[in-house]
Coordinates of C-alpha atoms in Angstrom, one line a residue:
Chain A
M2 CA -21.2 80.0 -58.7
T3 CA -18.5 77.1 -59.4
I4 CA -15.9 76.5 -56.7
K5 CA -12.6 78.1 -57.0
V6 CA -8.9 78.0 -55.4
G7 CA -9.0 79.3 -52.1
D8 CA -12.7 78.5 -51.2
E9 CA -13.7 76.1 -48.3
F10 CA -14.8 72.8 -49.8
P11 CA -18.3 72.5 -49.2
E12 CA -19.7 69.9 -46.5
V13 CA -21.8 67.4 -48.4
Q14 CA -22.7 63.7 -47.7
L15 CA -21.4 61.3 -50.1
K16 CA -21.8 57.5 -49.6
Y17 CA -19.4 54.5 -50.2
V18 CA -19.0 50.8 -49.6
P19 CA -15.5 50.4 -47.9
Y20 CA -13.0 48.2 -49.2
D21 CA -12.5 45.2 -47.0
A22 CA -9.2 43.3 -47.8
A23 CA -10.4 40.3 -45.7
A24 CA -13.3 39.7 -48.3
P25 CA -12.7 41.5 -51.1
N26 CA -15.5 40.4 -52.8
A27 CA -18.1 41.0 -50.5
C28 CA -20.7 43.9 -50.6
K29 CA -20.6 45.3 -46.8
G30 CA -22.6 47.9 -45.7
P31 CA -22.3 51.2 -47.3
Q32 CA -21.2 54.2 -45.3
L33 CA -21.7 57.9 -45.3
L34 CA -18.9 60.1 -45.9
D35 CA -19.3 63.6 -44.6
T36 CA -16.7 65.8 -46.4
K37 CA -16.1 68.1 -43.8
K38 CA -15.3 65.4 -41.3
A39 CA -13.4 63.2 -43.5
F40 CA -11.4 66.0 -45.1
S41 CA -10.7 67.8 -42.0
G42 CA -6.9 68.0 -41.0
K43 CA -5.9 66.2 -44.3
K44 CA -4.5 66.6 -47.7
V45 CA -7.2 64.8 -50.1
V46 CA -7.0 64.4 -53.9
L47 CA -10.7 64.6 -55.3
I48 CA -11.4 63.2 -58.5
G49 CA -14.7 63.7 -60.3
V50 CA -15.7 61.5 -63.3
P51 CA -18.7 61.7 -65.6
G52 CA -19.0 58.0 -65.5
A53 CA -18.1 54.7 -63.9
F54 CA -17.3 51.9 -66.4
S55 CA -17.2 54.4 -69.3
P56 CA -14.5 54.2 -71.6
T57 CA -12.3 57.5 -71.0
C58 CA -12.9 57.0 -67.0
S59 CA -11.9 53.5 -67.2
V60 CA -9.2 53.6 -69.3
Q61 CA -7.6 56.8 -69.3
H62 CA -8.6 58.5 -66.2
I63 CA -8.5 56.1 -63.1
P64 CA -5.9 53.6 -63.8
P65 CA -2.9 56.0 -63.6
Y66 CA -4.2 57.2 -60.3
V67 CA -4.2 53.7 -59.2
A68 CA -0.7 53.4 -60.4
K69 CA 0.5 56.4 -58.9
A70 CA -1.3 56.3 -55.6
D71 CA 1.8 55.6 -53.7
E72 CA 3.6 58.3 -55.4
L73 CA 0.8 60.8 -54.4
K74 CA 1.0 59.7 -50.8
A75 CA 4.7 60.2 -50.8
K76 CA 3.8 63.8 -51.6
G77 CA 1.6 64.2 -48.5
V78 CA -1.8 63.1 -49.8
D79 CA -3.6 61.3 -46.9
L80 CA -6.6 60.4 -49.1
I81 CA -7.7 59.9 -52.5
V82 CA -11.4 59.9 -53.3
C83 CA -12.9 59.2 -56.6
V84 CA -16.7 60.5 -57.1
S85 CA -19.1 60.4 -59.8
G86 CA -22.9 60.9 -60.3
N87 CA -23.5 57.1 -60.2
D88 CA -24.4 55.5 -56.9
F89 CA -22.3 54.0 -54.3
F90 CA -22.8 50.1 -55.4
V91 CA -21.9 51.0 -59.1
M92 CA -19.0 52.9 -57.5
E93 CA -18.0 49.8 -55.6
A94 CA -18.3 47.4 -58.2
W95 CA -16.3 49.8 -60.5
G96 CA -13.5 50.1 -58.1
K97 CA -13.4 46.4 -58.1
Q98 CA -13.0 46.2 -61.8
E99 CA -10.3 48.8 -61.6
K100 CA -8.6 47.0 -58.9
V101 CA -8.5 50.0 -56.9
T102 CA -8.3 48.1 -53.6
D103 CA -7.8 50.4 -50.5
K104 CA -5.9 53.1 -52.6
I105 CA -8.9 54.9 -53.9
L106 CA -12.1 55.4 -52.1
M107 CA -14.8 55.1 -54.3
A108 CA -17.8 57.5 -53.4
G109 CA -21.3 58.0 -55.1
D110 CA -22.7 61.1 -55.4
A111 CA -26.4 59.9 -57.1
N112 CA -28.5 62.7 -55.2
G113 CA -26.2 65.5 -57.2
D114 CA -25.5 67.0 -53.8
L115 CA -21.6 67.5 -54.7
G116 CA -22.3 68.7 -57.9
R117 CA -24.8 71.3 -56.9
A118 CA -22.6 72.5 -54.0
T119 CA -19.4 72.9 -56.0
G120 CA -21.1 74.0 -59.3
L121 CA -19.5 71.1 -61.1
S122 CA -22.3 69.2 -62.3
I123 CA -23.0 68.9 -65.8
D124 CA -26.2 67.8 -67.6
L125 CA -25.2 64.6 -69.5
S126 CA -29.0 63.5 -70.7
K127 CA -28.2 63.7 -74.3
A128 CA -25.2 61.3 -73.8
G129 CA -27.8 59.1 -71.9
L130 CA -26.1 59.7 -68.6
G131 CA -28.5 61.7 -66.9
A132 CA -29.2 65.1 -65.8
V133 CA -27.2 65.7 -62.7
R134 CA -23.7 64.3 -63.2
L135 CA -20.0 65.5 -62.3
T136 CA -18.0 66.9 -64.9
R137 CA -14.4 65.8 -65.0
F138 CA -12.2 67.2 -62.4
V139 CA -9.4 66.9 -60.0
A140 CA -9.1 69.1 -56.6
I141 CA -6.8 69.1 -54.0
I142 CA -8.2 69.9 -50.8
D143 CA -6.0 70.8 -48.0
N144 CA -7.6 70.9 -44.3
G145 CA -10.8 71.8 -46.2
K146 CA -9.7 74.4 -48.4
V147 CA -9.2 74.1 -52.2
A148 CA -5.8 74.7 -53.1
H149 CA -5.8 73.3 -56.5
L150 CA -8.6 72.9 -59.2
A151 CA -8.2 71.5 -62.6
V152 CA -11.4 71.3 -64.7
E153 CA -11.4 69.2 -68.2
P154 CA -12.3 71.9 -70.9
D155 CA -13.8 68.9 -72.7
P156 CA -15.0 66.0 -70.2
T157 CA -14.5 63.4 -72.8
E158 CA -11.0 64.0 -72.6
V159 CA -8.0 63.7 -69.8
T160 CA -5.7 66.4 -69.8
V161 CA -5.4 68.9 -67.0
T162 CA -7.0 66.2 -64.4
G163 CA -4.3 63.5 -65.2
A164 CA -2.4 61.7 -62.5
D165 CA 1.0 63.4 -63.7
K166 CA -0.6 66.9 -63.5
T167 CA -1.7 66.2 -60.2
L168 CA 1.6 65.0 -58.8
S169 CA 3.0 68.3 -60.2
A170 CA 0.5 70.3 -58.6
L171 CA 1.2 68.9 -55.1
Chain B
M153 CA -51.6 55.4 -62.4
A154 CA -49.1 52.6 -63.3
I155 CA -49.4 50.6 -66.5
K156 CA -51.9 47.8 -66.6
I157 CA -52.9 44.7 -68.8
G158 CA -54.5 45.9 -72.1
D159 CA -52.3 49.4 -72.1
I160 CA -50.3 49.9 -75.1
F161 CA -46.6 50.1 -74.0
P162 CA -45.2 53.5 -74.2
D163 CA -42.9 54.6 -76.9
T164 CA -39.6 56.1 -75.2
V165 CA -35.9 56.0 -76.2
L166 CA -33.5 53.9 -74.1
T167 CA -29.9 53.3 -74.3
Y168 CA -27.5 50.4 -74.6
V169 CA -24.3 49.2 -75.3
P170 CA -24.6 46.3 -77.6
Y171 CA -22.7 43.1 -77.0
D172 CA -20.3 42.5 -79.7
A173 CA -19.7 38.8 -80.3
K174 CA -16.3 39.4 -82.2
N175 CA -15.1 41.7 -79.5
P176 CA -16.6 40.6 -76.1
E177 CA -14.2 42.7 -74.0
A178 CA -14.5 46.0 -75.6
C179 CA -17.0 48.7 -74.5
G180 CA -18.6 49.5 -77.7
L181 CA -20.4 52.2 -78.8
P182 CA -23.8 53.3 -76.9
Q183 CA -26.9 53.2 -79.1
Q184 CA -30.5 54.1 -78.8
L185 CA -33.4 51.8 -78.9
K186 CA -36.8 53.3 -79.6
T187 CA -39.1 50.9 -77.8
H188 CA -42.0 51.0 -80.5
E189 CA -39.5 50.4 -83.3
A190 CA -38.0 47.6 -81.4
F191 CA -40.7 45.9 -79.8
R192 CA -43.3 46.2 -82.6
G193 CA -44.6 42.8 -83.8
K194 CA -42.7 40.7 -81.0
K195 CA -43.0 39.2 -77.9
V196 CA -41.0 41.1 -75.2
V197 CA -40.1 40.3 -71.5
L198 CA -39.1 43.4 -69.7
F199 CA -37.8 43.2 -66.2
A200 CA -36.8 46.4 -64.5
V201 CA -34.5 46.7 -61.4
P202 CA -34.1 49.5 -58.8
G203 CA -30.1 49.4 -59.2
A204 CA -27.5 47.4 -61.2
F205 CA -25.0 46.1 -58.8
T206 CA -27.0 46.5 -55.8
P207 CA -27.6 43.3 -53.4
T208 CA -31.3 42.0 -54.2
C209 CA -31.1 42.7 -58.1
S210 CA -27.7 41.2 -58.5
E211 CA -28.2 38.2 -56.1
E212 CA -32.0 37.5 -56.3
H213 CA -33.5 39.2 -59.6
M214 CA -31.0 39.1 -62.2
P215 CA -29.8 35.3 -62.0
G216 CA -33.0 33.9 -62.5
Y217 CA -33.4 35.7 -65.7
V218 CA -29.8 34.8 -66.9
R219 CA -30.9 31.2 -66.2
L220 CA -34.3 31.2 -67.7
A221 CA -33.9 33.5 -70.7
G222 CA -33.3 30.5 -73.2
D223 CA -36.4 29.0 -71.6
M224 CA -38.5 32.2 -72.3
K225 CA -37.1 32.3 -75.9
S226 CA -38.4 28.9 -76.4
K227 CA -41.7 29.7 -75.2
G228 CA -42.0 32.5 -77.7
A229 CA -40.3 35.5 -76.1
D230 CA -38.4 37.3 -79.0
I231 CA -36.3 39.7 -76.8
V232 CA -35.7 39.5 -72.9
A233 CA -34.3 42.8 -71.8
C234 CA -33.4 44.2 -68.3
V235 CA -33.9 47.9 -67.5
A236 CA -32.7 50.3 -64.9
S237 CA -32.2 54.0 -64.4
N238 CA -28.7 53.3 -64.4
D239 CA -26.6 54.3 -67.5
Q240 CA -25.8 52.4 -70.7
F241 CA -22.1 52.1 -69.5
V242 CA -23.1 50.7 -65.8
M243 CA -25.7 48.4 -67.6
H244 CA -23.3 47.0 -70.0
A245 CA -20.8 46.3 -67.4
W246 CA -23.5 44.5 -65.0
G247 CA -24.6 42.4 -67.8
K248 CA -21.0 41.5 -68.6
S249 CA -20.4 40.2 -64.8
Y250 CA -23.2 37.6 -65.7
S251 CA -21.9 36.7 -69.1
V252 CA -25.2 37.5 -70.5
K253 CA -23.9 38.3 -74.2
D254 CA -26.9 39.0 -76.3
D255 CA -29.3 36.8 -74.3
I256 CA -30.4 39.7 -72.3
L257 CA -30.5 43.2 -73.6
M258 CA -29.3 45.5 -71.1
L259 CA -31.0 48.9 -71.2
S260 CA -30.7 52.2 -69.6
D261 CA -33.5 54.5 -68.7
A262 CA -31.2 57.2 -67.0
N263 CA -33.6 60.1 -67.6
G264 CA -36.6 57.9 -66.3
E265 CA -38.7 58.5 -69.2
L266 CA -39.8 55.0 -69.4
G267 CA -40.3 54.9 -65.6
S268 CA -42.3 57.9 -65.7
A269 CA -44.6 56.9 -68.6
L270 CA -45.2 53.6 -66.9
G271 CA -45.9 55.2 -63.7
L272 CA -43.3 53.1 -62.2
V273 CA -40.6 55.5 -60.9
N274 CA -39.4 56.1 -57.5
D275 CA -37.3 58.7 -55.4
G276 CA -34.1 56.8 -54.2
S277 CA -32.7 60.4 -52.6
A278 CA -33.3 59.1 -48.9
R279 CA -31.1 56.3 -49.5
R280 CA -28.8 58.0 -51.5
M281 CA -29.4 56.7 -54.7
G282 CA -30.6 59.3 -56.8
P283 CA -33.9 61.0 -57.6
I284 CA -34.9 58.5 -60.6
R285 CA -35.2 54.7 -59.6
L286 CA -37.4 52.3 -61.5
A287 CA -39.7 50.3 -59.3
R288 CA -38.9 46.4 -59.4
F289 CA -41.3 45.0 -62.1
A290 CA -41.7 42.7 -65.2
L291 CA -44.0 43.1 -68.2
I292 CA -44.9 40.8 -70.8
I293 CA -45.5 42.7 -74.1
D294 CA -47.1 41.4 -76.9
D295 CA -46.8 43.4 -80.3
L296 CA -46.4 46.6 -78.1
K297 CA -49.8 45.5 -76.1
V298 CA -49.0 44.9 -72.2
I299 CA -50.2 41.0 -71.3
Y300 CA -48.5 40.7 -68.1
V301 CA -47.9 43.2 -65.3
G302 CA -45.9 42.0 -62.2
I303 CA -45.0 44.7 -59.7
E304 CA -43.5 43.8 -56.5
P305 CA -45.5 45.0 -53.6
A306 CA -42.6 44.7 -51.3
P307 CA -38.8 44.2 -51.2
G308 CA -37.7 40.8 -52.6
V309 CA -38.6 39.3 -55.9
S310 CA -42.0 37.3 -56.5
V311 CA -44.2 38.4 -59.2
S312 CA -41.6 40.3 -61.1
G313 CA -39.2 37.2 -61.0
A314 CA -38.2 35.1 -63.8
P315 CA -40.0 31.8 -62.7
A316 CA -43.4 33.9 -62.6
V317 CA -43.0 35.5 -66.0
L318 CA -41.8 32.1 -67.5
A319 CA -45.2 30.8 -66.2
K320 CA -46.9 33.3 -68.0
L321 CA -45.5 32.9 -71.4

């Protein structure tokens, strides 16, 4: 039931608050992101994280992607998206903390649609994060098709989902 | 079905990341708070918000409590706490953004247990905010007994706001 390389990436609606360089501290209107429409004809790196503001995600996982965003784009990536089970307001605030600016689109999957559609949802109730969260993964989606998928065996760590590993997979 | 004055506050487990005065920038280890154990014998102001980092909660609701938590404590509140269905890391980060330190305890009810026990949980899925969201409300709890209930009847902040609660202490 879990998504694998070669599959068509599912069509789900995520939500995000766009970064506005002219008003970086504003919280402007949230927008929907339809994965089919947004990813069509593009090479996308999609990073799934268990929790915004959590230690591993904030310190080990996202910063290298911010630092290497240009290298990823030089290798043909059109869009880098980070998604979690948090809502889009939280993702926007976290993106500001991590200073992602417009390098990474920070999207929320609070309804759990993406987790369910990909089979990559995980129950983190025991850790206090709620029953429908995303595990830690990175997918390279090429014109809607999954070209690469790395799922962390232990979601509290960053190994196969790190930025360097993703760069080598491109 | 919602909690009312005279009821005993439910016994549930919430999570939080404690403020560490020695290491204010660190993100400490999450801890559990058992409501009966933590609130027994104390006067507690507990306000709930639908979402950390959301406009109304951030601009209208939280700032009042940041400003008046000290006054509430002067009027007998032992604990001033904020709870939402966001997880403990999000609540901790949101609290930090207001520099609440340990003036306001930032609690997480990510599983919605408290919200359900109080009859004050809503489904935010239509706005893509997920199926578990707390309503906007404030309670004053005295030795586990609820002595004030302010449930917002409409969007905005009135009976659940800090000034309304301060007046009741």
